[in-house]
Amino acid sequence: MPLRDTSADHAATDRTFQVDLRGLVDLLSHHLYSSPRVYLRELLQNAVDALTARHAVEPHGNFGIRLYADGKVVRVEDDGVGLTEADVHTFLATIGRSSKRAERIAEQRADFIGQFGIGLLSCFLVADEIHVLSRSARTPDAPAVEWRGRGDGSYTVRTLPASARPRPGTTVTLTPRADAGEWTRPQEVHALARHFGSLLRHPVTFEDGSGGPGAPVNPEPAPWARSFPTPGARSRALAAYGEEVFGFTPLDTIELDLPAVGLKGIACVLPEAVPAGRRHGHRVHVKGMLLSEQAEEILPDWAFFVRCVVDAESLRPTASRESLYEDDTLAAVRDALAERLREWIARAAASDPELLGRFLQTHHLAVKSLAVHDDEILRMLLPWLPFETTDGHTTLDEFARTHRTVLVTSSVEEFRQVAAIASAAGLGVVNGGYTYDRELVHRTPEIRPEVTVADLDPATLTAHLDPVDRETELAAALYLAQARDALALFDCDVALRTFQPASAPALLVDSREARHERTRSRLAREQEGGLWGDILGALRQEAPRAQLILNQLNPLVRTAVTIDEPELARTSAEALYGQAVMLSRRPLRPAESSLINRSFLDLLAHALRKDS
């Protein structure tokens, strides 16, 4: 029996998506836009784009934008290109389509701020109805068109006589909901207009219904777009603008100009240090309209010592128009701005050492992070960067003049253990425990070939400590044996040497790596016989021991090594160990804290018994 073709019984039917406008507005308010206040930015943006299109028709026209808010309504009126009835049906009643995509102005799209066609919906965040009255400038004697859109998804359109709007352009009127007063009061509308539109290239005015003249929203262009009588006057104006925008007096201002993408602005050098890696948000305008105050992506991570305010032509905003789209253009802009910061550092190094000194004093960590990955900055600034050394806080250039062999520690605690002794022994040691420091010190020979850099190890230091004579060593042998027994718990050997300064009774030579190795060995012993013990045993090495080196030149040590009471000898050794550990400023282990407390109390008890 032949098979019956049933395809006709199951023919596909084309259907249209049903859009729940209230649900879409809720989606916008909670997931696309950061705040209901963006409604005014979207209205301003549409007005600016309409003016841009009007200038394409009438290049020499004098057009502007007027805002009105009296607590009852919010109105935005522009002298832009306007809309016909067909435009209204196409662009206002179709979600997701933008008038900027129209074929007749497609070639001008780069001149427009908006690209997504959903901005007008943001008005539903503060109002239940949007009233639009528009008249096209493209057709002489064109009628006025009225459109009313409601939050439930319905709308009405009607044609009115041209006299309903004597001049071409568009007026958008909102009647705010009761819960939207925070964003629609006159003073707030004026503040939002200045916030978003202070750098717009078209004149914008604001009226509050009191009958007074309209207040200018953007009375002056950006300072980098103005002319000044002298370079000093320009520099002061840029710094004053940076202070107005960011609330701090910049250490210096760096003018930014990237003609290829139409970007201009300034970078303000922060007057105070910030933690490494903390990225500040930058203020980014696109074609004069504020896009974001927290645009982190405009600069690389290492540039956390500046905050920027820029206005660009070619950067691409995301759908919410509150951040930048990550594309090749943004990557190129980021690289170019980074190069401008490098150039500023180079100019300061070459011509303004006072400014460079103030900058490095405040932001040396930022420059160190840059120098690690940037050979040019390394060669230029490494000699100027401050480091903690046995000669105090100084630059590597100064330090290398007196120390042809530079030793560097791997941690802060190691430096603190050896600093005083190494200094007295004439060793040049740099604290390599801070971020980037050890790596940078090791790169010093790249720009100072006559300098040798090596890691400091215990053998290097102890080789510079003088041994005591044989008679002194024999006389102290019993005490040293008792001290080693008392400190065996801490895997610590005890030796007697002479070194400067004589005021230092003891030196604890230890390292973080040695402590880790001893901990691993101890765990292996505790887990002997088990699988974990076998694993640790396979890794086991001869665990390096800490060394408590007693200073024979110190009067207290000379007295201690003559003690013939075993318990007092043990207690004194524990006290000397505890004091050496505290001088190293590393975290105390519980057993060490207990030892310090016990030795102090035992010595106090001994002193009281002796006095009695």
Coordinates of C-alpha atoms in Angstrom, one line a residue:
M1 CA 0.0 0.0 0.0
P2 CA 1.5 3.3 -1.0
L3 CA 2.4 5.8 1.7
R4 CA 0.1 8.8 1.9
D5 CA 1.8 12.2 1.8
T6 CA 0.5 14.0 4.9
S7 CA 2.8 17.1 4.7
A8 CA -0.2 19.2 3.7
D9 CA -1.9 18.2 7.0
H10 CA 0.9 19.6 9.1
A11 CA 1.8 22.8 7.1
A12 CA 3.8 25.3 9.3
T13 CA 2.0 28.5 10.1
D14 CA 3.9 31.8 10.5
R15 CA 3.0 33.6 13.7
T16 CA 4.1 36.9 15.3
F17 CA 5.8 37.3 18.6
Q18 CA 3.5 38.8 21.2
V19 CA 5.3 41.3 23.3
D20 CA 4.3 42.1 26.9
L21 CA 5.3 45.7 27.1
R22 CA 5.0 45.9 30.9
G23 CA 7.2 42.8 31.2
L24 CA 9.7 44.3 28.8
V25 CA 9.8 47.6 30.7
D26 CA 10.4 45.6 33.9
L27 CA 13.2 43.8 32.2
L28 CA 14.8 47.1 31.1
S29 CA 14.5 48.6 34.5
H30 CA 16.0 45.7 36.4
H31 CA 18.6 44.3 33.9
L32 CA 19.5 46.8 31.3
Y33 CA 19.5 50.2 32.8
S34 CA 21.2 51.0 36.2
S35 CA 18.6 53.5 37.3
P36 CA 15.3 55.1 36.2
R37 CA 17.2 58.4 35.8
V38 CA 18.5 57.2 32.4
Y39 CA 15.1 58.2 30.9
L40 CA 16.3 61.8 30.6
R41 CA 19.6 60.7 29.0
E42 CA 17.6 58.7 26.4
L43 CA 15.4 61.7 25.6
L44 CA 18.4 64.0 25.3
Q45 CA 20.1 61.5 23.1
N46 CA 17.1 61.2 20.7
A47 CA 16.9 65.0 20.6
V48 CA 20.6 65.3 19.8
D49 CA 20.3 62.7 17.0
A50 CA 17.3 64.5 15.6
L51 CA 19.4 67.7 15.5
T52 CA 22.3 65.9 13.8
A53 CA 19.9 64.7 11.1
R54 CA 18.4 68.3 10.8
H55 CA 21.9 69.7 10.2
A56 CA 22.4 67.2 7.4
V57 CA 19.3 68.9 5.7
E58 CA 20.1 72.4 6.8
P59 CA 23.8 72.7 7.6
H60 CA 23.7 76.3 8.7
G61 CA 20.6 76.2 10.8
N62 CA 20.7 77.4 14.5
F63 CA 19.0 74.6 16.4
G64 CA 18.8 73.6 20.0
I65 CA 17.1 71.6 22.8
R66 CA 14.8 72.9 25.5
L67 CA 13.9 71.1 28.7
Y68 CA 10.9 71.9 30.9
A69 CA 9.9 70.4 34.3
D70 CA 7.5 71.9 36.8
G71 CA 6.7 68.9 39.0
K72 CA 3.7 68.0 37.0
V73 CA 5.2 67.3 33.6
V74 CA 8.6 66.7 32.0
R75 CA 9.0 68.0 28.5
V76 CA 11.9 67.8 26.0
E77 CA 11.6 69.8 22.9
D78 CA 14.1 69.9 20.0
D79 CA 14.4 71.6 16.6
G80 CA 15.5 68.4 15.0
V81 CA 14.5 66.7 11.8
G82 CA 11.1 65.6 13.1
L83 CA 8.9 62.7 12.1
T84 CA 6.2 62.0 9.5
E85 CA 3.2 59.8 10.2
A86 CA 4.9 56.9 8.4
D87 CA 8.0 57.5 10.5
V88 CA 5.9 57.4 13.7
H89 CA 4.4 54.0 12.8
T90 CA 7.8 52.7 11.8
F91 CA 10.0 54.0 14.5
L92 CA 7.9 54.7 17.6
A93 CA 5.5 51.8 17.4
T94 CA 8.0 49.1 16.5
I95 CA 10.2 47.9 19.4
G96 CA 13.8 47.5 18.5
R97 CA 13.9 49.5 15.3
S98 CA 15.8 52.8 15.3
S99 CA 15.2 55.7 13.0
K100 CA 18.9 55.9 12.7
R101 CA 18.7 52.7 10.7
A102 CA 16.5 54.3 8.1
E103 CA 17.9 54.0 4.6
R104 CA 17.9 57.8 3.9
I105 CA 20.3 58.5 6.7
A106 CA 22.2 55.2 6.9
E107 CA 25.3 56.8 5.5
Q108 CA 25.3 59.2 8.5
R109 CA 24.9 56.5 11.2
A110 CA 28.3 57.2 12.7
D111 CA 27.2 60.7 13.6
F112 CA 24.4 59.4 15.9
I113 CA 24.7 58.4 19.5
G114 CA 21.9 55.8 19.6
Q115 CA 21.9 52.6 17.6
F116 CA 19.4 50.2 19.3
G117 CA 16.0 51.8 19.0
I118 CA 14.8 51.0 22.5
G119 CA 15.7 54.2 24.3
L120 CA 12.2 55.7 24.3
L121 CA 10.9 52.7 26.3
S122 CA 13.0 53.9 29.3
C123 CA 10.4 56.7 29.7
F124 CA 8.0 54.0 31.0
L125 CA 10.3 53.7 34.0
V126 CA 8.9 57.0 35.3
A127 CA 5.6 57.5 33.4
D128 CA 2.6 55.4 32.2
E129 CA 2.1 57.4 29.0
I130 CA 4.5 59.1 26.5
H131 CA 3.1 61.9 24.4
V132 CA 5.1 62.8 21.2
L133 CA 4.2 65.7 19.0
S134 CA 6.4 66.0 15.9
R135 CA 6.6 67.8 12.5
S136 CA 9.0 66.8 9.8
A137 CA 11.6 69.3 8.4
R138 CA 12.0 67.2 5.2
T139 CA 8.7 68.2 3.7
P140 CA 7.6 71.9 3.4
D141 CA 4.2 72.5 5.1
A142 CA 4.3 69.0 6.6
P143 CA 1.5 68.3 9.1
A144 CA 2.1 67.7 12.7
V145 CA 1.8 64.1 14.0
E146 CA 0.7 63.2 17.5
W147 CA 1.6 59.8 19.0
R148 CA 0.5 58.6 22.4
G149 CA 2.1 55.4 23.7
R150 CA 0.9 53.7 26.9
G151 CA 2.6 51.2 29.2
D152 CA 0.1 48.5 28.4
G153 CA 1.4 48.3 24.8
S154 CA -1.3 50.3 23.1
Y155 CA -0.8 53.6 21.2
T156 CA -2.8 56.1 19.1
V157 CA -1.6 58.2 16.2
R158 CA -3.4 61.2 14.6
T159 CA -2.4 63.9 12.1
L160 CA -2.9 67.5 13.2
P161 CA -2.7 70.8 11.3
A162 CA 0.8 72.3 10.9
S163 CA -0.2 75.0 13.3
A164 CA -0.2 72.5 16.1
R165 CA 3.5 72.7 15.9
P166 CA 4.6 75.8 14.1
R167 CA 8.3 74.8 13.7
P168 CA 9.7 71.5 12.6
G169 CA 11.0 69.3 15.4
T170 CA 9.8 67.0 18.2
T171 CA 8.3 67.5 21.7
V172 CA 8.2 64.6 24.1
T173 CA 6.0 65.1 27.2
L174 CA 5.8 62.8 30.2
T175 CA 3.3 62.9 33.1
P176 CA 5.3 61.3 35.9
R177 CA 3.9 58.6 38.1
A178 CA 3.6 59.4 41.8
D179 CA 6.4 57.0 42.6
A180 CA 8.8 58.7 40.2
G181 CA 9.0 62.1 41.9
E182 CA 12.6 61.4 42.9
W183 CA 13.6 61.6 39.2
T184 CA 11.2 64.2 37.8
R185 CA 11.3 67.1 40.2
P186 CA 12.5 70.3 38.5
Q187 CA 15.8 70.5 40.4
E188 CA 16.5 66.8 39.7
V189 CA 15.7 67.1 36.0
H190 CA 18.0 70.1 35.8
A191 CA 20.8 68.2 37.7
L192 CA 20.3 65.1 35.4
A193 CA 20.5 67.3 32.3
R194 CA 23.8 68.8 33.5
H195 CA 25.1 65.4 34.5
F196 CA 24.4 63.7 31.1
G197 CA 24.6 66.7 28.8
S198 CA 27.2 69.1 30.0
L199 CA 29.5 68.4 27.0
L200 CA 26.8 68.3 24.3
R201 CA 27.7 70.3 21.2
H202 CA 24.1 71.7 20.7
P203 CA 22.7 74.4 23.1
V204 CA 20.5 73.0 25.8
T205 CA 18.4 75.1 28.1
F206 CA 16.1 74.3 31.1
E207 CA 13.0 76.0 32.4
D208 CA 11.2 75.2 35.7
G209 CA 7.9 76.9 35.0
S210 CA 8.7 79.9 37.3
G211 CA 8.6 82.3 34.3
G212 CA 12.3 83.1 34.4
P213 CA 14.7 82.8 31.5
G214 CA 15.9 79.3 30.6
A215 CA 19.1 78.3 32.4
P216 CA 21.9 76.9 30.2
V217 CA 22.6 73.3 30.7
N218 CA 25.9 73.3 28.8
P219 CA 27.1 76.9 28.8
E220 CA 30.7 76.2 27.8
P221 CA 32.3 73.5 25.7
A222 CA 34.8 71.1 27.2
P223 CA 38.0 72.9 28.3
W224 CA 40.1 70.9 25.8
A225 CA 37.9 72.3 23.0
R226 CA 38.5 76.0 24.1
S227 CA 41.3 78.4 23.3
F228 CA 43.4 80.0 26.0
P229 CA 45.9 82.9 25.9
T230 CA 48.8 80.9 27.3
P231 CA 49.7 77.2 27.9
G232 CA 49.7 78.0 31.7
A233 CA 46.1 79.2 31.5
R234 CA 45.1 76.1 29.6
S235 CA 46.8 73.8 32.1
R236 CA 45.1 75.6 35.0
A237 CA 41.7 75.3 33.3
L238 CA 42.2 71.6 32.7
A239 CA 43.2 71.0 36.3
A240 CA 40.2 73.0 37.5
Y241 CA 37.9 70.9 35.4
G242 CA 39.4 67.7 36.7
E243 CA 38.9 68.9 40.2
E244 CA 35.3 69.8 39.5
V245 CA 34.6 66.4 38.0
F246 CA 36.5 64.1 40.4
G247 CA 36.6 66.1 43.6
F248 CA 40.4 66.2 44.1
T249 CA 43.2 68.5 43.0
P250 CA 45.2 66.5 40.5
L251 CA 48.9 66.1 41.0
D252 CA 49.1 66.9 37.3
T253 CA 46.8 66.7 34.2
I254 CA 47.7 64.9 31.0
E255 CA 45.9 66.1 27.9
L256 CA 44.6 63.2 25.7
D257 CA 44.1 63.6 22.0
L258 CA 43.5 60.7 19.6
P259 CA 42.4 62.2 16.3
A260 CA 41.9 58.8 14.6
V261 CA 38.9 58.0 16.8
G262 CA 37.9 61.6 17.6
L263 CA 38.9 61.3 21.3
K264 CA 39.8 64.2 23.5
G265 CA 40.0 64.6 27.2
I266 CA 42.3 64.6 30.2
A267 CA 43.9 62.1 32.6
C268 CA 44.1 63.4 36.2
V269 CA 47.0 62.0 38.2
L270 CA 45.7 61.1 41.7
P271 CA 47.4 63.1 44.5
E272 CA 47.3 60.1 46.9
A273 CA 48.5 56.5 46.5
V274 CA 45.9 53.7 45.9
P275 CA 46.2 50.0 46.4
A276 CA 47.8 48.2 43.5
G277 CA 45.2 46.8 41.1
R278 CA 42.3 48.9 42.3
R279 CA 40.8 50.1 39.1
H280 CA 39.1 53.5 39.1
G281 CA 36.1 54.2 36.9
H282 CA 36.7 56.7 34.2
R283 CA 34.2 59.3 32.9
V284 CA 33.5 58.6 29.2
H285 CA 31.3 60.7 26.9
V286 CA 30.3 59.6 23.4
K287 CA 29.7 62.6 21.1
G288 CA 29.2 64.8 24.1
M289 CA 26.7 62.6 25.9
L290 CA 27.8 61.0 29.2
L291 CA 28.0 57.2 28.7
S292 CA 29.6 56.1 32.0
E293 CA 31.3 57.3 35.1
Q294 CA 32.7 53.8 35.8
A295 CA 34.3 52.8 32.5
E296 CA 37.2 50.7 33.7
E297 CA 38.0 49.3 30.3
I298 CA 39.3 52.5 28.8
L299 CA 42.8 52.1 30.4
P300 CA 45.0 49.1 31.2
D301 CA 45.2 47.7 34.7
W302 CA 48.5 49.3 35.6
A303 CA 47.2 52.8 35.0
F304 CA 45.4 52.9 38.4
F305 CA 47.2 56.2 39.3
V306 CA 45.0 58.3 37.0
R307 CA 41.3 59.0 36.4
C308 CA 40.2 60.1 33.0
V309 CA 37.4 62.1 31.5
V310 CA 37.2 61.8 27.7
D311 CA 34.8 62.5 24.9
A312 CA 35.0 60.2 21.9
E313 CA 33.4 59.9 18.5
S314 CA 34.1 56.3 17.5
L315 CA 33.7 54.3 20.6
R316 CA 30.8 51.8 20.5
P317 CA 28.3 51.7 23.5
T318 CA 26.5 48.6 24.6
A319 CA 22.8 48.3 24.3
S320 CA 22.2 50.0 27.7
R321 CA 24.6 52.8 26.6
E322 CA 26.2 52.7 30.1
S323 CA 29.4 50.9 29.2
L324 CA 31.7 50.3 26.2
Y325 CA 31.6 47.4 23.8
E326 CA 34.8 45.5 23.8
D327 CA 36.1 45.5 20.2
D328 CA 39.2 46.3 18.2
T329 CA 38.6 50.0 18.4
L330 CA 38.4 50.0 22.2
A331 CA 41.6 47.9 22.4
A332 CA 43.4 50.3 20.1
V333 CA 42.2 53.3 22.2
R334 CA 43.4 51.6 25.4
D335 CA 46.8 51.0 23.9
A336 CA 47.1 54.5 22.6
L337 CA 46.1 56.1 25.9
A338 CA 48.6 53.8 27.7
E339 CA 51.2 55.2 25.4
R340 CA 50.2 58.8 26.3
L341 CA 50.8 58.0 30.0
R342 CA 54.2 56.6 29.2
E343 CA 55.0 59.7 27.2
W344 CA 54.0 61.9 30.2
I345 CA 56.3 59.9 32.5
A346 CA 59.1 60.2 30.0
R347 CA 58.6 64.0 29.8
A348 CA 58.6 64.4 33.6
A349 CA 61.8 62.3 33.8
A350 CA 63.5 64.4 31.2
S351 CA 62.4 67.9 32.1
D352 CA 60.6 68.1 35.4
P353 CA 62.5 66.1 38.1
E354 CA 60.5 67.8 40.9
L355 CA 57.2 66.6 39.4
L356 CA 58.7 63.1 38.8
G357 CA 59.8 63.0 42.4
R358 CA 56.4 63.8 43.8
F359 CA 54.8 61.4 41.4
L360 CA 57.1 58.5 42.3
Q361 CA 56.8 59.3 46.0
T362 CA 53.1 58.8 45.7
H363 CA 52.7 56.2 43.0
H364 CA 56.0 54.2 43.0
L365 CA 54.0 50.9 43.3
A366 CA 52.1 51.7 40.1
V367 CA 55.3 52.6 38.2
K368 CA 57.0 49.4 39.5
S369 CA 54.1 47.3 38.2
L370 CA 54.5 49.0 34.8
A371 CA 58.3 48.7 34.8
V372 CA 58.1 44.9 35.3
H373 CA 56.4 44.5 31.9
D374 CA 57.7 47.6 30.1
D375 CA 61.4 47.7 29.2
E376 CA 61.3 51.3 28.2
I377 CA 59.9 52.4 31.5
L378 CA 62.3 50.1 33.3
R379 CA 65.3 51.7 31.7
M380 CA 63.9 55.2 32.2
L381 CA 62.7 55.0 35.8
L382 CA 64.3 52.0 37.6
P383 CA 67.2 54.2 38.8
W384 CA 64.7 56.7 40.3
L385 CA 62.4 54.2 42.1
P386 CA 62.7 54.0 45.9
F387 CA 63.5 50.8 47.7
E388 CA 64.0 49.8 51.3
T389 CA 67.6 49.0 51.8
T390 CA 70.3 48.6 54.5
D391 CA 71.1 52.3 53.7
G392 CA 67.5 53.3 54.4
H393 CA 64.9 54.2 51.7
T394 CA 66.9 55.2 48.7
T395 CA 66.9 54.7 44.9
L396 CA 68.8 51.9 43.2
D397 CA 70.9 54.4 41.4
E398 CA 72.2 55.8 44.7
F399 CA 72.5 52.4 46.3
A400 CA 74.5 50.9 43.4
R401 CA 77.1 53.7 43.7
T402 CA 78.2 52.3 47.1
H403 CA 77.4 48.6 46.6
R404 CA 78.6 47.0 43.5
T405 CA 77.2 43.7 44.8
V406 CA 73.5 44.1 45.7
L407 CA 71.9 41.3 47.8
V408 CA 68.1 41.0 47.8
T409 CA 65.9 39.1 50.3
S410 CA 62.9 37.1 49.2
S411 CA 60.7 38.4 52.0
V412 CA 60.1 41.3 54.3
E413 CA 60.8 39.3 57.4
E414 CA 64.1 38.1 56.1
F415 CA 65.2 41.7 55.5
R416 CA 64.2 42.7 59.0
Q417 CA 66.1 39.8 60.5
V418 CA 69.4 40.7 58.8
A419 CA 69.2 44.5 58.1
A420 CA 71.1 45.8 61.1
I421 CA 73.7 43.0 61.0
A422 CA 74.2 43.3 57.3
S423 CA 74.5 47.0 57.4
A424 CA 77.2 46.8 60.2
A425 CA 79.0 44.2 58.1
G426 CA 79.0 46.5 55.1
L427 CA 76.7 44.3 53.0
G428 CA 74.3 46.1 50.6
V429 CA 70.9 44.4 51.0
V430 CA 67.6 45.4 49.4
N431 CA 64.2 44.3 50.8
G432 CA 62.7 42.2 48.0
G433 CA 59.6 41.2 49.9
Y434 CA 57.3 43.9 48.5
T435 CA 55.4 43.5 45.3
Y436 CA 57.6 43.7 42.2
D437 CA 60.7 44.7 44.2
R438 CA 62.7 41.5 44.0
E439 CA 62.1 41.1 40.3
L440 CA 63.0 44.7 39.6
V441 CA 66.2 44.6 41.6
H442 CA 67.3 41.5 39.7
R443 CA 66.9 43.5 36.4
T444 CA 69.3 46.3 37.6
P445 CA 72.3 44.9 35.6
E446 CA 70.3 45.5 32.4
I447 CA 70.7 49.2 32.9
R448 CA 73.8 49.1 35.3
P449 CA 76.0 46.4 33.9
E450 CA 78.7 47.1 36.5
V451 CA 76.3 46.0 39.3
T452 CA 76.0 42.3 40.4
V453 CA 72.7 41.2 42.0
A454 CA 72.3 38.0 44.0
D455 CA 69.7 36.5 46.4
L456 CA 70.7 36.7 50.1
D457 CA 71.0 33.4 51.8
P458 CA 72.1 32.5 55.3
A459 CA 75.5 31.3 54.2
T460 CA 76.3 34.7 52.7
L461 CA 75.4 36.5 55.9
T462 CA 77.1 34.1 58.4
A463 CA 80.3 34.2 56.3
H464 CA 80.6 37.9 57.3
L465 CA 80.3 37.1 61.0
D466 CA 83.6 36.7 62.9
P467 CA 84.1 33.5 64.8
V468 CA 85.1 33.7 68.5
D469 CA 88.5 32.4 69.7
R470 CA 88.9 28.8 70.8
E471 CA 89.1 29.5 74.5
T472 CA 85.8 31.5 74.4
E473 CA 84.1 28.7 72.4
L474 CA 85.2 26.1 74.9
A475 CA 84.1 28.2 77.9
A476 CA 80.6 28.6 76.4
A477 CA 80.3 25.0 75.2
L478 CA 78.1 23.8 78.1
Y479 CA 75.7 26.8 77.8
L480 CA 75.5 26.3 74.0
A481 CA 74.6 22.7 74.5
Q482 CA 71.9 23.6 77.0
A483 CA 70.6 26.3 74.6
R484 CA 70.4 23.8 71.7
D485 CA 68.5 21.4 73.9
A486 CA 66.0 24.1 74.9
L487 CA 65.4 25.2 71.3
A488 CA 65.3 21.7 69.7
L489 CA 61.5 22.0 69.6
F490 CA 61.9 24.8 67.1
D491 CA 64.6 23.0 64.9
C492 CA 67.0 25.7 65.9
D493 CA 70.8 25.4 66.2
V494 CA 72.8 27.9 68.4
A495 CA 76.2 29.4 67.6
L496 CA 78.4 32.0 69.1
R497 CA 79.9 34.7 66.9
T498 CA 81.0 38.4 67.1
F499 CA 79.3 41.0 64.9
Q500 CA 78.2 44.6 64.9
P501 CA 76.2 46.3 66.3
A502 CA 77.2 45.1 69.7
S503 CA 73.8 46.2 71.0
A504 CA 72.2 43.3 69.1
P505 CA 72.3 40.2 71.5
A506 CA 71.3 37.6 68.9
L507 CA 70.4 37.1 65.2
L508 CA 67.9 34.6 64.1
V509 CA 68.8 33.3 60.6
D510 CA 65.8 31.5 59.1
S511 CA 63.6 31.7 56.0
R512 CA 60.1 30.9 55.1
E513 CA 61.2 28.1 52.8
A514 CA 63.2 26.5 55.6
R515 CA 60.2 26.6 57.9
H516 CA 58.0 25.0 55.3
E517 CA 60.5 22.3 54.7
R518 CA 60.7 21.6 58.5
T519 CA 57.0 21.5 58.7
R520 CA 56.8 19.0 55.9
S521 CA 59.5 16.8 57.5
R522 CA 57.7 16.9 60.8
L523 CA 54.4 15.8 59.1
A524 CA 56.2 12.9 57.5
R525 CA 57.5 11.8 60.8
E526 CA 54.1 12.0 62.4
Q527 CA 52.5 10.0 59.5
E528 CA 55.3 7.4 59.4
G529 CA 54.1 4.2 57.8
G530 CA 50.9 5.5 56.2
L531 CA 50.3 6.4 52.6
W532 CA 50.7 10.1 53.3
G533 CA 53.9 9.4 55.2
D534 CA 55.3 7.5 52.1
I535 CA 54.4 10.5 49.9
L536 CA 56.0 13.0 52.2
G537 CA 59.0 10.7 52.8
A538 CA 59.6 10.6 49.1
L539 CA 59.8 14.4 49.1
R540 CA 61.8 14.5 52.3
Q541 CA 65.1 16.3 52.2
E542 CA 67.6 17.2 55.0
A543 CA 65.5 19.9 56.6
P544 CA 67.4 23.2 56.9
R545 CA 67.6 24.3 60.5
A546 CA 67.2 27.8 61.8
Q547 CA 70.2 29.4 63.5
L548 CA 70.2 31.5 66.6
I549 CA 73.6 33.3 66.5
L550 CA 74.6 34.8 69.8
N551 CA 76.7 38.0 69.7
Q552 CA 79.8 37.6 72.0
L553 CA 80.3 41.4 71.8
N554 CA 77.0 42.0 73.6
P555 CA 77.3 42.3 77.5
L556 CA 74.1 40.3 78.1
V557 CA 75.3 37.4 76.0
R558 CA 78.8 37.4 77.7
T559 CA 77.0 37.1 81.0
A560 CA 74.5 34.5 79.8
V561 CA 77.2 32.0 78.6
T562 CA 78.7 31.9 82.1
I563 CA 75.4 30.7 83.7
D564 CA 76.0 27.4 85.5
E565 CA 72.4 26.8 86.6
P566 CA 70.8 24.5 83.9
E567 CA 67.2 25.8 84.3
L568 CA 68.3 29.4 84.2
A569 CA 70.6 28.7 81.2
R570 CA 67.6 27.2 79.3
T571 CA 65.3 30.1 80.3
S572 CA 67.8 32.7 79.1
A573 CA 68.3 30.9 75.8
E574 CA 64.5 30.8 75.3
A575 CA 64.3 34.5 76.1
L576 CA 67.1 35.3 73.6
Y577 CA 65.3 33.2 71.0
G578 CA 62.0 34.9 71.7
Q579 CA 63.5 38.4 71.4
A580 CA 65.2 37.5 68.1
V581 CA 61.9 36.1 66.7
M582 CA 60.0 39.3 67.7
L583 CA 62.7 41.5 66.0
S584 CA 62.1 39.6 62.8
R585 CA 58.4 40.7 62.9
R586 CA 57.2 37.5 61.4
P587 CA 53.9 36.0 62.8
L588 CA 54.5 34.0 66.0
R589 CA 53.6 30.4 66.2
P590 CA 51.6 29.3 69.3
A591 CA 54.6 27.5 70.7
E592 CA 56.7 30.6 70.3
S593 CA 54.2 32.8 72.0
S594 CA 54.0 30.4 74.9
L595 CA 57.8 30.3 75.1
I596 CA 58.1 34.1 75.2
N597 CA 55.6 34.3 78.0
R598 CA 57.1 31.5 80.0
S599 CA 60.7 32.7 79.7
F600 CA 59.7 36.2 80.8
L601 CA 57.8 34.9 83.9
D602 CA 60.7 32.5 84.8
L603 CA 63.3 35.3 84.5
L604 CA 61.1 37.6 86.6
A605 CA 60.6 34.8 89.3
H606 CA 64.4 34.2 89.3
A607 CA 65.1 37.9 89.8
L608 CA 62.6 38.1 92.7
R609 CA 64.0 35.1 94.4
K610 CA 67.5 36.5 94.1
D611 CA 66.5 39.8 95.6
S612 CA 64.8 38.2 98.5

